[in-house]
Coordinates of N, CA and C in Angstrom, one line a residue:
X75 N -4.5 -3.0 -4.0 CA -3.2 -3.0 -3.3 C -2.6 -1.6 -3.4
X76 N -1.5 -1.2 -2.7 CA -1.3 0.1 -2.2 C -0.4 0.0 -3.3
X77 N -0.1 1.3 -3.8 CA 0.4 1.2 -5.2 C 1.9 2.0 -5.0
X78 N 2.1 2.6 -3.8 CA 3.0 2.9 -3.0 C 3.9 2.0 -2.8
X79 N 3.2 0.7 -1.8 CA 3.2 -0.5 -1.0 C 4.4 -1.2 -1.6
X80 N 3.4 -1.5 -3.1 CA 3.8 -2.6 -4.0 C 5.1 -2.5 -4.7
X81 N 5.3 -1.3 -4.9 CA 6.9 -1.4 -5.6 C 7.9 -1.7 -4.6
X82 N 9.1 -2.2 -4.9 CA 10.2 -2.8 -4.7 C 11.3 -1.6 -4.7
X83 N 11.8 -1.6 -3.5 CA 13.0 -0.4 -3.0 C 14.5 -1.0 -3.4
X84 N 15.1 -0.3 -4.7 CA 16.1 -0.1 -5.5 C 16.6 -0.3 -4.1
X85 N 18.1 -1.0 -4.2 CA 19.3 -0.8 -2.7 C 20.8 -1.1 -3.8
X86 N 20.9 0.3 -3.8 CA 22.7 0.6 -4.9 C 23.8 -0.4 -4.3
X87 N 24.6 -0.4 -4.8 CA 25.8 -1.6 -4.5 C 26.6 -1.3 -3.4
X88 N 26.4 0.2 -3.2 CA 27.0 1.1 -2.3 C 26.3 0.6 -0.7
X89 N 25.3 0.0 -0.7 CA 24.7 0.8 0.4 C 24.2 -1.4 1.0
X90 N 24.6 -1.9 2.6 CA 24.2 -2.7 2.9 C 22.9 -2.8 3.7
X91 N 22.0 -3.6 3.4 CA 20.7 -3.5 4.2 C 20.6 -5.1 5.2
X92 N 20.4 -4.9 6.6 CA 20.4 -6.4 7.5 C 18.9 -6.1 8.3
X93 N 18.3 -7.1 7.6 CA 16.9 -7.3 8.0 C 16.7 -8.9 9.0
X94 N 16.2 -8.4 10.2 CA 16.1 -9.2 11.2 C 14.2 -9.1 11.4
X95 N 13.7 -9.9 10.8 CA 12.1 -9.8 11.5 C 12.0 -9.0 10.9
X96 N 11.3 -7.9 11.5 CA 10.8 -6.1 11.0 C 11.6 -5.0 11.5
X97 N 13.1 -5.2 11.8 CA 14.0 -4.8 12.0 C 14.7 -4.7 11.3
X98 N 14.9 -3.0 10.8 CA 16.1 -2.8 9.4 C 16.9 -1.7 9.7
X99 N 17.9 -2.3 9.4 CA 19.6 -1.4 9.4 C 19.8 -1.4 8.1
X100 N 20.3 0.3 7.8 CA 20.7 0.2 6.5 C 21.5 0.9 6.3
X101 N 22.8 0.4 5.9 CA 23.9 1.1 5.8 C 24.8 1.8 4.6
X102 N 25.1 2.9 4.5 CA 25.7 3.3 3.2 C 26.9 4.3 3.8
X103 N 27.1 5.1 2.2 CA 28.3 6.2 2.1 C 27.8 6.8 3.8
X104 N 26.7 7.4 3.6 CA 26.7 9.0 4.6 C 26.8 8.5 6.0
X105 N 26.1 6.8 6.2 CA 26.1 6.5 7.6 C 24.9 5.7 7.6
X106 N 24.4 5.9 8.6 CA 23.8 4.3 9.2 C 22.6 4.4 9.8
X107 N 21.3 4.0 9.5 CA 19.6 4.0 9.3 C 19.6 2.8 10.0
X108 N 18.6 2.8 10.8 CA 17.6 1.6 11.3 C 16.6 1.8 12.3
X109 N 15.3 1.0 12.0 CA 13.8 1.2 11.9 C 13.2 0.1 12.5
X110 N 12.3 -0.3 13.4 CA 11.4 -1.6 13.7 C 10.3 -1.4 13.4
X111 N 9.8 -1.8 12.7 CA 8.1 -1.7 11.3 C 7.6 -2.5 12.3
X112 N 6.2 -2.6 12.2 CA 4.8 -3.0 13.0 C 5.3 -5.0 12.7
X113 N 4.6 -5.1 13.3 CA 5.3 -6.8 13.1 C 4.2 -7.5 12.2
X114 N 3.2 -7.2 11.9 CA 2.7 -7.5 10.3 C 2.6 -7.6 9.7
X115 N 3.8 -6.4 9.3 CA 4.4 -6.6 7.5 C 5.4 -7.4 7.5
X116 N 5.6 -8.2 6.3 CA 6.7 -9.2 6.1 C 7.8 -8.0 4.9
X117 N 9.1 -7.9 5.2 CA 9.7 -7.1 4.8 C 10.9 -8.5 4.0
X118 N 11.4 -8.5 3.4 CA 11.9 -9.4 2.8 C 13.4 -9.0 1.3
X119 N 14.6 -9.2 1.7 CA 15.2 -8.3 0.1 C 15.4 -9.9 -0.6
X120 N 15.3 -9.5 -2.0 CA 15.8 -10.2 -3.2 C 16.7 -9.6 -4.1
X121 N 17.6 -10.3 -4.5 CA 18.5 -9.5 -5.6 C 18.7 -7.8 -6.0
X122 N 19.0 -7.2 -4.6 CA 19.2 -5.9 -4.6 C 18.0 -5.0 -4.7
X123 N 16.9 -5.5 -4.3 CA 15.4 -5.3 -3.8 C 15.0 -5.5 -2.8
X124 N 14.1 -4.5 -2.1 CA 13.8 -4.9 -0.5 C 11.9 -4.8 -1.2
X125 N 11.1 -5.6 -0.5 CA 9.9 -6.2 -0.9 C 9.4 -6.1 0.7
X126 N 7.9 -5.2 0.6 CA 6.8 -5.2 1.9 C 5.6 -5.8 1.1
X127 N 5.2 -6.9 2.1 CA 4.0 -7.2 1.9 C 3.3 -6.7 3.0
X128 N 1.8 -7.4 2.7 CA 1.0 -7.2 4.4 C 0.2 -8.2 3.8
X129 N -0.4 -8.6 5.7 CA -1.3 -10.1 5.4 C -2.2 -9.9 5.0
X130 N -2.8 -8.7 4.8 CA -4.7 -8.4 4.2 C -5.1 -7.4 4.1
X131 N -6.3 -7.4 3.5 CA -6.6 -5.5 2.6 C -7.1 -4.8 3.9
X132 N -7.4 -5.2 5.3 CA -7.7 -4.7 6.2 C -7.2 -3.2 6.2
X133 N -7.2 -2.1 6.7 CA -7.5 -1.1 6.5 C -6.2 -0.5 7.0
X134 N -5.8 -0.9 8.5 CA -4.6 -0.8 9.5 C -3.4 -1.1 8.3
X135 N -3.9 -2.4 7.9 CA -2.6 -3.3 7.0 C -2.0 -2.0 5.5
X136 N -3.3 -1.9 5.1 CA -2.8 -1.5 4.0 C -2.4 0.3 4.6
X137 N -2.7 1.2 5.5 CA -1.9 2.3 5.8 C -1.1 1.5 6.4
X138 N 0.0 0.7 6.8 CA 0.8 0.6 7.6 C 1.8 0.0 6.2
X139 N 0.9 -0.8 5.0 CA 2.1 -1.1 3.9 C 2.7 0.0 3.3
X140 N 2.3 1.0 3.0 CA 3.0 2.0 2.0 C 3.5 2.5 3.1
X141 N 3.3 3.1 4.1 CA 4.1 3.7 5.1 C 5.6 2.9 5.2
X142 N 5.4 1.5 5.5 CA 6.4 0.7 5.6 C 7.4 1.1 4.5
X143 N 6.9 0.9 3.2 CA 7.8 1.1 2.4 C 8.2 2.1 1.8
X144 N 8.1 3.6 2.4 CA 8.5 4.8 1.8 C 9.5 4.9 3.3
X145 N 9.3 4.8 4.7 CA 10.4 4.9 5.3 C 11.4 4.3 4.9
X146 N 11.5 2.9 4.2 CA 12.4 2.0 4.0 C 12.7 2.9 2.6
X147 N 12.5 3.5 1.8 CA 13.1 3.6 0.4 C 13.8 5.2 1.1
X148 N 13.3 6.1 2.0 CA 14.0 6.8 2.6 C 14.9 6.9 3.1
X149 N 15.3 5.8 4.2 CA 16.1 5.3 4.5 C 17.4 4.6 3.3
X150 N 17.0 4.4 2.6 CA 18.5 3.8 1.1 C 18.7 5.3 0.9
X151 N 17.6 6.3 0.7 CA 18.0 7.3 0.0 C 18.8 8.2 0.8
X152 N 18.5 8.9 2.1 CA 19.3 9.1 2.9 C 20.9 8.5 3.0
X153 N 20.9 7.8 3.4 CA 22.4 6.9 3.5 C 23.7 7.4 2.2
X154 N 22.2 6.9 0.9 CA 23.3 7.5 -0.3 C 23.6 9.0 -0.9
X155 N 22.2 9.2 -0.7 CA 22.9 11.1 -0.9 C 22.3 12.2 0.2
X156 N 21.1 11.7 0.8 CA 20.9 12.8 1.9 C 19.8 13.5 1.5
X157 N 19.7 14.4 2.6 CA 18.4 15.3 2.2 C 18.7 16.4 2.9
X158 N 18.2 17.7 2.2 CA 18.3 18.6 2.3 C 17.0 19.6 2.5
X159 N 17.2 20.8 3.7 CA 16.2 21.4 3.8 C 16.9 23.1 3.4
X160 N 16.2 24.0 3.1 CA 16.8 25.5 3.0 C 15.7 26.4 3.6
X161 N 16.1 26.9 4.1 CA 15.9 28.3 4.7 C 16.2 29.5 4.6
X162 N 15.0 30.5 4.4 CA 15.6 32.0 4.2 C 15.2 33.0 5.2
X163 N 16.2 34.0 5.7 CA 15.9 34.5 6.7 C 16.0 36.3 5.8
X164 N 14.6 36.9 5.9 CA 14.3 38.0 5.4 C 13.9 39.0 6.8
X165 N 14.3 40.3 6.5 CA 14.1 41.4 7.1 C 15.8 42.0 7.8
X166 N 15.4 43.2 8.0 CA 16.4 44.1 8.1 C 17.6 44.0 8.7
X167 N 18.8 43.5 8.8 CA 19.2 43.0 10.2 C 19.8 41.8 10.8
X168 N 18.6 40.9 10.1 CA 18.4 39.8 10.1 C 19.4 38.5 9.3
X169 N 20.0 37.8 10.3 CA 21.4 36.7 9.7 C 21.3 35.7 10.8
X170 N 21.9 34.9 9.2 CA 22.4 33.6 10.4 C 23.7 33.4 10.2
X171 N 24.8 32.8 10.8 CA 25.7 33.2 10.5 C 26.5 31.5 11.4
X172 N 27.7 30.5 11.0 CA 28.3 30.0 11.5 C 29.2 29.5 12.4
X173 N 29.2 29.6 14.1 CA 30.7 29.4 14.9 C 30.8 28.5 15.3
X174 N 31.9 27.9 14.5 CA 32.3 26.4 14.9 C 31.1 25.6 13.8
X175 N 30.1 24.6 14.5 CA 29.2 23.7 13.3 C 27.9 24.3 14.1
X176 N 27.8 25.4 15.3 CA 26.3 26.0 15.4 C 26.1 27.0 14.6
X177 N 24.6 27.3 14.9 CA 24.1 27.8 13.8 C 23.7 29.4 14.7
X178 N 24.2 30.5 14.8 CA 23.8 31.5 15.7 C 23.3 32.7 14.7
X179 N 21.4 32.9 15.1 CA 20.9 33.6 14.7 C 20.7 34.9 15.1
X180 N 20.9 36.2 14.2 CA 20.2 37.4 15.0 C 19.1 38.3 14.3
X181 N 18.0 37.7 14.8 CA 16.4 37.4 14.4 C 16.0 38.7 15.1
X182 N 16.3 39.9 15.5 CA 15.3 40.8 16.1 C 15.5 40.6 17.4
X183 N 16.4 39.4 18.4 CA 15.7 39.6 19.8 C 16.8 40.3 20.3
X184 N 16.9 40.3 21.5 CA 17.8 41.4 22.1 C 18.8 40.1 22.6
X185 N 19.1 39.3 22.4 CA 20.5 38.6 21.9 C 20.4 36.8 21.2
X186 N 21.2 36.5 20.7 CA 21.8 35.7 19.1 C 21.2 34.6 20.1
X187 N 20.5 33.8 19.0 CA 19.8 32.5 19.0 C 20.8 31.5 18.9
X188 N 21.5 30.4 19.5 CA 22.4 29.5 19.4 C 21.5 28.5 18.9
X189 N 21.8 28.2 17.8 CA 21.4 26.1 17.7 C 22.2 25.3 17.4
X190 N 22.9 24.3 18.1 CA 23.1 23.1 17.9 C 22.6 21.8 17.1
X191 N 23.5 21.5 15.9 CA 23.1 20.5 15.4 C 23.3 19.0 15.8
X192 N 21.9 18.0 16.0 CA 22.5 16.6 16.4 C 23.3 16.2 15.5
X193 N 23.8 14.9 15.8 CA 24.3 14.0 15.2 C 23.7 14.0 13.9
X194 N 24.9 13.9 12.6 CA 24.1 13.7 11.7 C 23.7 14.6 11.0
X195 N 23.7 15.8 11.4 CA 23.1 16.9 10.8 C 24.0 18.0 10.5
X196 N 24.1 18.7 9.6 CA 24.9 20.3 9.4 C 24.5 21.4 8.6
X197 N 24.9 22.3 8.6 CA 24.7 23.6 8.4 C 25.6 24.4 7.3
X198 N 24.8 24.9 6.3 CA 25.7 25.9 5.8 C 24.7 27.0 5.4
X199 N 25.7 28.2 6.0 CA 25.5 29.4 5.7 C 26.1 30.0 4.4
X200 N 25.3 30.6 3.2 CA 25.4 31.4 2.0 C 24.1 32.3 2.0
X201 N 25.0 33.2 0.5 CA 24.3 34.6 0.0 C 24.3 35.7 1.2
X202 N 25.4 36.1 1.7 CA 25.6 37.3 2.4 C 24.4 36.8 4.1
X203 N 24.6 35.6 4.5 CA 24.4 35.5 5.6 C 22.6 35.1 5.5
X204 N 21.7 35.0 4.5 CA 20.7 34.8 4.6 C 19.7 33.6 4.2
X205 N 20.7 32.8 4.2 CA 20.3 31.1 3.3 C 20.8 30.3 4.1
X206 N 20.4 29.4 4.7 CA 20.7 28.6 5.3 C 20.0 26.9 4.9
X207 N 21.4 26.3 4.7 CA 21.0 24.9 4.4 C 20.8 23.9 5.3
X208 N 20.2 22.9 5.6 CA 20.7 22.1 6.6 C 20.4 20.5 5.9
X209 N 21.6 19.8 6.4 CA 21.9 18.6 5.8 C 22.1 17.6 6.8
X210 N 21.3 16.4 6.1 CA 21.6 15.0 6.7 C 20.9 14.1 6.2
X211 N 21.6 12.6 6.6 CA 21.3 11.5 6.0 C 19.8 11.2 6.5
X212 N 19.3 11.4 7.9 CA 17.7 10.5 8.1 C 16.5 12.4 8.2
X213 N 15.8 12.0 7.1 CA 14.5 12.7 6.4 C 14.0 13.1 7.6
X214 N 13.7 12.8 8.4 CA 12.7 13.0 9.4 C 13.2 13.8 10.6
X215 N 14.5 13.7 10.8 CA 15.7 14.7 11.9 C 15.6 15.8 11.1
X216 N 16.3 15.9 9.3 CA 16.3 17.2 8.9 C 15.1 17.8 9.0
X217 N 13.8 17.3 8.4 CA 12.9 18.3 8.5 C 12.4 18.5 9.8
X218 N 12.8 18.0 11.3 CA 12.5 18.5 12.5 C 13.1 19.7 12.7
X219 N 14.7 19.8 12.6 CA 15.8 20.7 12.9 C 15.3 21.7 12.0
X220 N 14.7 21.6 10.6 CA 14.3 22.7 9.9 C 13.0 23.8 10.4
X221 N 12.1 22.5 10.5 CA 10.9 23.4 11.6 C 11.7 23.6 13.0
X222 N 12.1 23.6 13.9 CA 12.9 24.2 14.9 C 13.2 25.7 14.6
X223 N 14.1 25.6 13.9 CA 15.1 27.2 13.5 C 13.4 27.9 12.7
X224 N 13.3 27.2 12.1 CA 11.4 28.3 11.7 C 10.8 29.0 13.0
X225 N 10.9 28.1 13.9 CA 9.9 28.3 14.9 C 10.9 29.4 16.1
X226 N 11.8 29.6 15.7 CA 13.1 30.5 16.6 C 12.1 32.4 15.9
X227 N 11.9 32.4 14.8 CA 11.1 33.4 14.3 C 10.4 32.9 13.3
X228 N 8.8 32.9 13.2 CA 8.4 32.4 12.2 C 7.9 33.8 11.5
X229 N 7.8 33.9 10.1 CA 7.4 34.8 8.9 C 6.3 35.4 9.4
X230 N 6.0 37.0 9.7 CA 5.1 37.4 9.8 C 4.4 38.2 8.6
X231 N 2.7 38.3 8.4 CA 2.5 38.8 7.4 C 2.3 39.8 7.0
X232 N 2.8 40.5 7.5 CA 2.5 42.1 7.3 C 4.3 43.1 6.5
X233 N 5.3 42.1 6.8 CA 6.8 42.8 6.0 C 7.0 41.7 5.6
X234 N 6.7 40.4 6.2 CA 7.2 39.5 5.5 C 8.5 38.8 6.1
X235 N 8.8 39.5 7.4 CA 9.9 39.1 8.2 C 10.1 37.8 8.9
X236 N 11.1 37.3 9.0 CA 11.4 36.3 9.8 C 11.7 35.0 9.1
X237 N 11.8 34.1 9.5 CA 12.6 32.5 8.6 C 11.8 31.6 8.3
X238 N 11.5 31.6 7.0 CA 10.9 30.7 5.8 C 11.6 29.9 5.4
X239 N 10.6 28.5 4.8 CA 11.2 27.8 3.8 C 11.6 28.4 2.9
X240 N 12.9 28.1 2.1 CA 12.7 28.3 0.4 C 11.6 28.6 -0.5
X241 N 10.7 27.6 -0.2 CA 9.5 27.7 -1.3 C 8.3 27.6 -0.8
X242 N 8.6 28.3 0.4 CA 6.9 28.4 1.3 C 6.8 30.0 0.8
X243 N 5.3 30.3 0.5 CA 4.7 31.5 0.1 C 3.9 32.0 1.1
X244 N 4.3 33.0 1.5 CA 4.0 34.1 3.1 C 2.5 34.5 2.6
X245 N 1.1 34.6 3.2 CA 0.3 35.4 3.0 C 0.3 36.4 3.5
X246 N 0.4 37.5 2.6 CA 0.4 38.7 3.0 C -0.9 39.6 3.3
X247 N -1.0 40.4 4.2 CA -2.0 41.1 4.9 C -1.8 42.7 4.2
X248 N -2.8 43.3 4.4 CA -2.9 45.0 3.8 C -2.6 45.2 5.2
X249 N -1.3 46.3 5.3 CA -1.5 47.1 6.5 C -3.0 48.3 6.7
X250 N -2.4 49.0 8.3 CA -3.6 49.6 8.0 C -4.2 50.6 7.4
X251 N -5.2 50.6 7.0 CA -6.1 51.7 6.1 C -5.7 53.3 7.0
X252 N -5.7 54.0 5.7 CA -5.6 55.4 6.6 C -6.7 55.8 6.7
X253 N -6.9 57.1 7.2 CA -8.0 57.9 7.9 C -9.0 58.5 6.6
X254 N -9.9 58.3 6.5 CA -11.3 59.1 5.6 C -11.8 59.9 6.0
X255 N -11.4 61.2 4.8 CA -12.0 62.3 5.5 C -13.4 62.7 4.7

């Protein structure tokens, strides 16, 4: 059995969950989640526990149970505190900076990158314009919006320029060799 699958998703006092079939709304402090799971899995709460089963070790069943039940434990977790991505924008020049709730970068091109955050999502700019946070309640928006703004300039390896994760490690290349005489 999926050892993922099988545990039972904590739901705090704070936070209401309405399961209809394989249809789950989950509601808390930050705001409001909901998901339609494969019709399969039997999703079921008890006493401030949400419980996935599946009908058999079939192969489909058991990748589709632990999947089931890590969106669903994502979803409680989102609602009550959120998730967070950071970003660091390195090289000369180079900032992100806040007008109004967009995020306007100036990355090297010959003019400022505008992003707009959806619903749900925001931005904060620290450390002298080069850190950028981005926050929200559903896991799967933030880390889209985070690869987005990556992909506005991604890290090249030769200075090391351009906008990384926090704790992504750039491989770096030897420039080039000089002349042998």
């Amino acid at each position: 059995m999926s050892r993922i699958g099988r545990l039972p998703v904590e739901v705090p006092q704070s936070v209401s969950v309405d399961i209809k079939g394989t249809h789950v709304r989950v509601k808390g402090p930050k705001g409001q989640l909901e998901h339609t799971f494969p019709a399969s899995m039997d999703i079921t709460q008890d006493k401030g526990e949400i419980i996935v089963k599946r009908p058999s070790d079939e192969g489909t069943h058991r990748a589709m149970h632990g999947m089931t039940r890590a969106i669903i434990n994502n979803m409680v977790i989102g609602v009550t505190d959120g998730f967070e991505k950071i970003l660091e924008i390195n090289g000369v020049g180079y900032r992100g900076e806040l007008k109004g709730k967009n995020l306007v970068l100036s990355v090297g091109y010959s003019h400022p990158v505008e992003v707009e955050p959806p619903d749900g999502i925001t931005f904060e700019v620290e450390d002298r314009n080069r850190v950028v946070h981005i926050k929200g309640y559903d896991k799967a928006l933030v880390g889209q919006v985070a690869a987005d703004i990556r992909k506005v300039r991604p890290p090249e390896p030769y200075k090391g320029k351009g906008i990384k994760y926090q704790d992504e490690r750039i491989r770096r290349k030897a420039g080039k060799a000089g002349k042998v005489m």
